[in-house]
Short mmCIF file of C-alpha atoms in Angstrom, two decimals:
data_model
loop_
_atom_site.label_atom_id
_atom_site.label_comp_id
_atom_site.label_asym_id
_atom_site.label_seq_id
_atom_site.Cartn_x
_atom_site.Cartn_y
_atom_site.Cartn_z
CA UNK A 145 -230.05 -161.15 63.21
CA UNK A 146 -226.93 -159.27 64.63
CA UNK A 147 -225.49 -156.68 62.53
CA UNK A 148 -222.20 -157.05 60.91
CA UNK A 149 -219.57 -154.57 60.82
CA UNK A 150 -216.46 -153.88 58.74
CA UNK A 151 -213.59 -152.83 60.64
CA UNK A 152 -211.00 -150.78 58.48
CA UNK A 153 -207.55 -150.88 60.22
CA UNK A 154 -204.69 -148.44 59.61
CA UNK A 155 -201.38 -149.93 57.63
CA UNK A 156 -199.19 -149.55 60.66
CA UNK A 157 -198.16 -151.81 63.31
CA UNK A 158 -200.19 -154.59 61.88
CA UNK A 159 -198.99 -157.31 64.55
CA UNK A 160 -200.61 -155.14 67.19
CA UNK A 161 -204.23 -154.80 65.31
CA UNK A 162 -205.79 -157.56 66.91
CA UNK A 163 -204.29 -157.38 70.30
CA UNK A 164 -205.40 -153.88 70.93
CA UNK A 165 -208.86 -154.62 69.64
CA UNK A 166 -209.38 -157.72 71.66
CA UNK A 167 -207.91 -155.72 74.75
CA UNK A 168 -210.12 -152.84 74.41
CA UNK A 169 -213.05 -155.19 74.20
CA UNK A 170 -212.02 -156.99 77.15
CA UNK A 171 -211.46 -153.81 78.98
CA UNK A 172 -215.03 -152.72 78.37
CA UNK A 173 -216.31 -156.39 78.52
CA UNK A 174 -217.74 -156.20 74.81
CA UNK A 175 -218.29 -159.56 73.28
CA UNK A 176 -217.01 -158.97 69.98
CA UNK A 177 -217.02 -161.92 67.30
CA UNK A 178 -214.27 -161.62 64.76
CA UNK A 179 -215.74 -163.42 61.18
CA UNK A 180 -212.97 -162.90 59.10
CA UNK A 181 -209.35 -161.38 59.42
CA UNK A 182 -205.87 -161.29 57.47
CA UNK A 183 -202.93 -159.56 58.14
CA UNK A 184 -202.61 -158.95 54.47
CA UNK A 185 -205.21 -156.42 54.23
CA UNK A 186 -206.97 -153.97 56.75
CA UNK A 187 -210.60 -155.36 56.42
CA UNK A 188 -211.99 -157.11 59.48
CA UNK A 189 -215.41 -158.44 59.33
CA UNK A 190 -217.12 -158.46 62.95
CA UNK A 191 -220.53 -159.18 64.60
CA UNK A 192 -222.12 -159.72 67.96
CA UNK A 193 -221.81 -155.95 69.03
CA UNK A 194 -224.02 -152.87 68.69
CA UNK A 195 -223.22 -149.39 67.51
CA UNK A 196 -222.61 -148.19 70.78
CA UNK A 197 -220.09 -150.79 71.52
CA UNK A 198 -218.46 -149.82 68.12
CA UNK A 199 -218.17 -146.19 69.50
CA UNK A 200 -216.67 -147.31 72.63
CA UNK A 201 -214.01 -149.37 70.91
CA UNK A 202 -213.43 -146.66 68.57
CA UNK A 203 -212.95 -143.93 71.48
CA UNK A 204 -209.53 -146.09 72.23
CA UNK A 205 -208.26 -147.94 69.43
CA UNK A 206 -205.83 -145.96 67.37
CA UNK A 207 -205.06 -148.80 64.88
CA UNK A 208 -208.57 -148.42 63.24
CA UNK A 209 -209.53 -145.74 60.72
CA UNK A 210 -213.05 -146.42 60.70
CA UNK A 211 -216.14 -148.69 60.96
CA UNK A 212 -218.87 -149.17 58.76
CA UNK A 213 -222.22 -151.39 58.92
CA UNK A 214 -222.04 -154.16 56.29
CA UNK A 215 -225.26 -153.90 54.16
CA UNK A 216 -223.63 -155.81 51.37
CA UNK A 217 -220.73 -158.02 50.86
CA UNK A 218 -220.08 -158.97 47.37
CA UNK A 219 -217.26 -160.71 45.19
CA UNK A 220 -217.51 -158.02 42.54
CA UNK A 221 -218.76 -154.55 41.40
CA UNK A 222 -221.47 -156.07 38.93
CA UNK A 223 -222.91 -158.03 41.97
CA UNK A 224 -222.71 -155.04 44.15
CA UNK A 225 -224.66 -152.83 41.50
CA UNK A 226 -227.31 -155.53 41.47
CA UNK A 227 -227.98 -155.37 45.05
CA UNK A 228 -231.72 -154.17 45.83
CA UNK A 229 -231.23 -153.11 49.71
CA UNK A 230 -235.12 -153.52 50.01
CA UNK A 231 -234.90 -154.58 53.62
CA UNK A 232 -233.53 -150.94 54.29
CA UNK A 233 -235.68 -147.95 54.72
CA UNK A 234 -235.47 -144.99 52.79
CA UNK A 235 -233.02 -142.26 54.24
CA UNK A 236 -233.90 -138.94 53.75
CA UNK A 237 -231.05 -136.09 53.91
CA UNK A 238 -228.11 -135.50 52.09
CA UNK A 239 -225.42 -138.34 51.49
CA UNK A 240 -221.88 -138.98 50.15
CA UNK A 241 -220.39 -142.28 49.09
CA UNK A 242 -216.62 -142.76 49.52
CA UNK A 243 -214.74 -145.56 47.94
CA UNK A 244 -211.95 -147.19 50.10
CA UNK A 245 -209.53 -149.44 48.14
CA UNK A 246 -206.65 -151.68 49.25
CA UNK A 247 -204.33 -152.86 46.72
CA UNK A 248 -205.01 -150.60 43.96
CA UNK A 249 -205.39 -146.85 43.46
CA UNK A 250 -208.79 -146.47 41.86
CA UNK A 251 -209.23 -143.24 39.45
CA UNK A 252 -211.69 -140.71 40.08
CA UNK A 253 -213.58 -141.36 36.78
CA UNK A 254 -213.90 -144.91 37.77
CA UNK A 255 -215.22 -144.28 41.20
CA UNK A 256 -217.89 -142.03 39.90
CA UNK A 257 -218.80 -144.54 37.26
CA UNK A 258 -219.25 -147.25 39.83
CA UNK A 259 -221.25 -145.02 42.20
CA UNK A 260 -223.76 -143.91 39.29
CA UNK A 261 -224.20 -147.65 38.53
CA UNK A 262 -225.69 -148.29 42.05
CA UNK A 263 -229.46 -147.32 41.00
CA UNK A 264 -231.23 -149.19 44.13
CA UNK A 265 -229.68 -147.41 47.02
CA UNK A 266 -232.58 -146.39 49.50
CA UNK A 267 -231.40 -142.71 49.33
CA UNK A 268 -233.75 -139.71 48.65
CA UNK A 269 -231.66 -136.70 49.27
CA UNK A 270 -228.95 -134.90 47.52
CA UNK A 271 -225.33 -135.75 47.14
CA UNK A 272 -223.20 -133.65 49.52
CA UNK A 273 -219.76 -134.29 49.66
CA UNK A 274 -218.34 -131.42 52.35
CA UNK A 275 -221.22 -132.05 55.04
CA UNK A 276 -223.39 -134.96 54.43
CA UNK A 277 -226.00 -136.34 56.67
CA UNK A 278 -225.32 -139.68 55.82
CA UNK A 279 -221.93 -141.15 54.66
CA UNK A 280 -221.51 -144.47 52.77
CA UNK A 281 -218.46 -146.55 52.05
CA UNK A 282 -217.63 -148.80 49.25
CA UNK A 283 -214.41 -150.73 50.18
CA UNK A 284 -212.71 -153.10 47.76
CA UNK A 285 -210.03 -155.59 48.29
CA UNK A 286 -207.55 -156.38 45.50
CA UNK A 287 -205.46 -159.34 46.66
CA UNK A 288 -205.03 -160.45 43.12
CA UNK A 289 -203.53 -158.72 40.07
CA UNK A 290 -205.25 -155.28 39.37
CA UNK A 291 -206.65 -156.46 36.12
CA UNK A 292 -208.77 -159.32 37.66
CA UNK A 293 -211.09 -156.91 40.10
CA UNK A 294 -211.27 -156.87 43.67
CA UNK A 295 -211.97 -160.19 45.74
CA UNK A 296 -214.14 -158.66 48.14
CA UNK A 297 -216.43 -155.51 47.97
CA UNK A 298 -218.28 -154.21 50.88
CA UNK A 299 -220.91 -151.37 51.07
CA UNK A 300 -222.64 -149.69 54.17
CA UNK A 301 -223.03 -146.74 56.30
CA UNK A 302 -220.34 -145.36 58.16
CA UNK A 303 -220.74 -145.85 61.91
CA UNK A 304 -217.91 -143.82 63.38
CA UNK A 305 -214.01 -142.92 63.02
CA UNK A 306 -211.32 -143.45 65.48
CA UNK A 307 -209.83 -140.63 67.40
CA UNK A 308 -206.50 -140.50 65.71
CA UNK A 309 -206.21 -136.87 65.92
CA UNK A 310 -204.79 -137.49 69.39
CA UNK A 311 -201.89 -138.99 67.96
CA UNK A 312 -200.76 -135.83 66.32
CA UNK A 313 -201.38 -133.84 69.80
CA UNK A 314 -198.76 -136.01 71.51
CA UNK A 315 -196.48 -136.09 68.47
CA UNK A 316 -192.74 -136.24 69.08
CA UNK A 317 -192.08 -133.41 66.77
CA UNK A 318 -194.15 -131.07 69.12
CA UNK A 319 -192.31 -132.04 72.38
CA UNK A 320 -189.71 -129.35 73.61
CA UNK A 321 -187.67 -132.00 75.13
CA UNK A 322 -186.93 -135.48 73.93
CA UNK A 323 -185.30 -137.90 76.51
CA UNK A 324 -184.05 -141.43 75.90
CA UNK A 325 -187.34 -142.76 77.27
CA UNK A 326 -189.14 -140.92 74.72
CA UNK A 327 -191.46 -143.11 72.51
CA UNK A 328 -193.50 -142.79 69.33
CA UNK A 329 -196.71 -141.44 70.20
CA UNK A 330 -199.09 -144.03 68.14
CA UNK A 331 -197.15 -146.63 69.49
CA UNK A 332 -197.41 -145.44 73.32
CA UNK A 333 -201.37 -145.56 72.77
CA UNK A 334 -201.07 -149.05 71.18
CA UNK A 335 -199.22 -150.11 74.36
CA UNK A 336 -201.41 -148.55 76.87
CA UNK A 337 -204.58 -150.12 75.03
CA UNK A 338 -202.78 -153.54 74.91
CA UNK A 339 -202.11 -153.38 78.72
CA UNK A 340 -205.74 -152.41 79.24
CA UNK A 341 -204.79 -148.97 81.03
CA UNK A 342 -208.18 -147.56 82.25
CA UNK A 343 -206.83 -144.19 83.64
#
């Protein structure tokens, strides 16, 4: 069975998220299948690709924050905490679990409580928040009222992050001269990607 991935977009230039992603896939002949996506939140489920394809996409797309492999897709925290993950081999080495939420700011105490309730993770090492061997994400989508809980809860290991640092390298604030045609750095990268510029 093909792996499923969670693409987590940035909260900027929402109308260009899919055009940029699809253009980069076409440029590199990557046959990505989009299972679900909505402009109302940053989460997009994709399949039909490999880890290598994901890294190729991340090397270009600036409207993506990170991509994680989906080990579990649940509709509540309770369901996630009950997942067994028996089809995944135990992972040696240190690890860190990060909670990413959309539509609600989750207090730190609540994050820690949720992570401690996940008893069945195939992890044998110690927690290391600074330099872990493995990084896992819990991504929660709150499209209802805050007190109703998340509508989607994703969990899985980080595959990679995009190279958004290059946006800061070309920031308008760092330029010695700003002309009439000077453009926002992030938008410039997005336009180049949508146009499938290869050089």
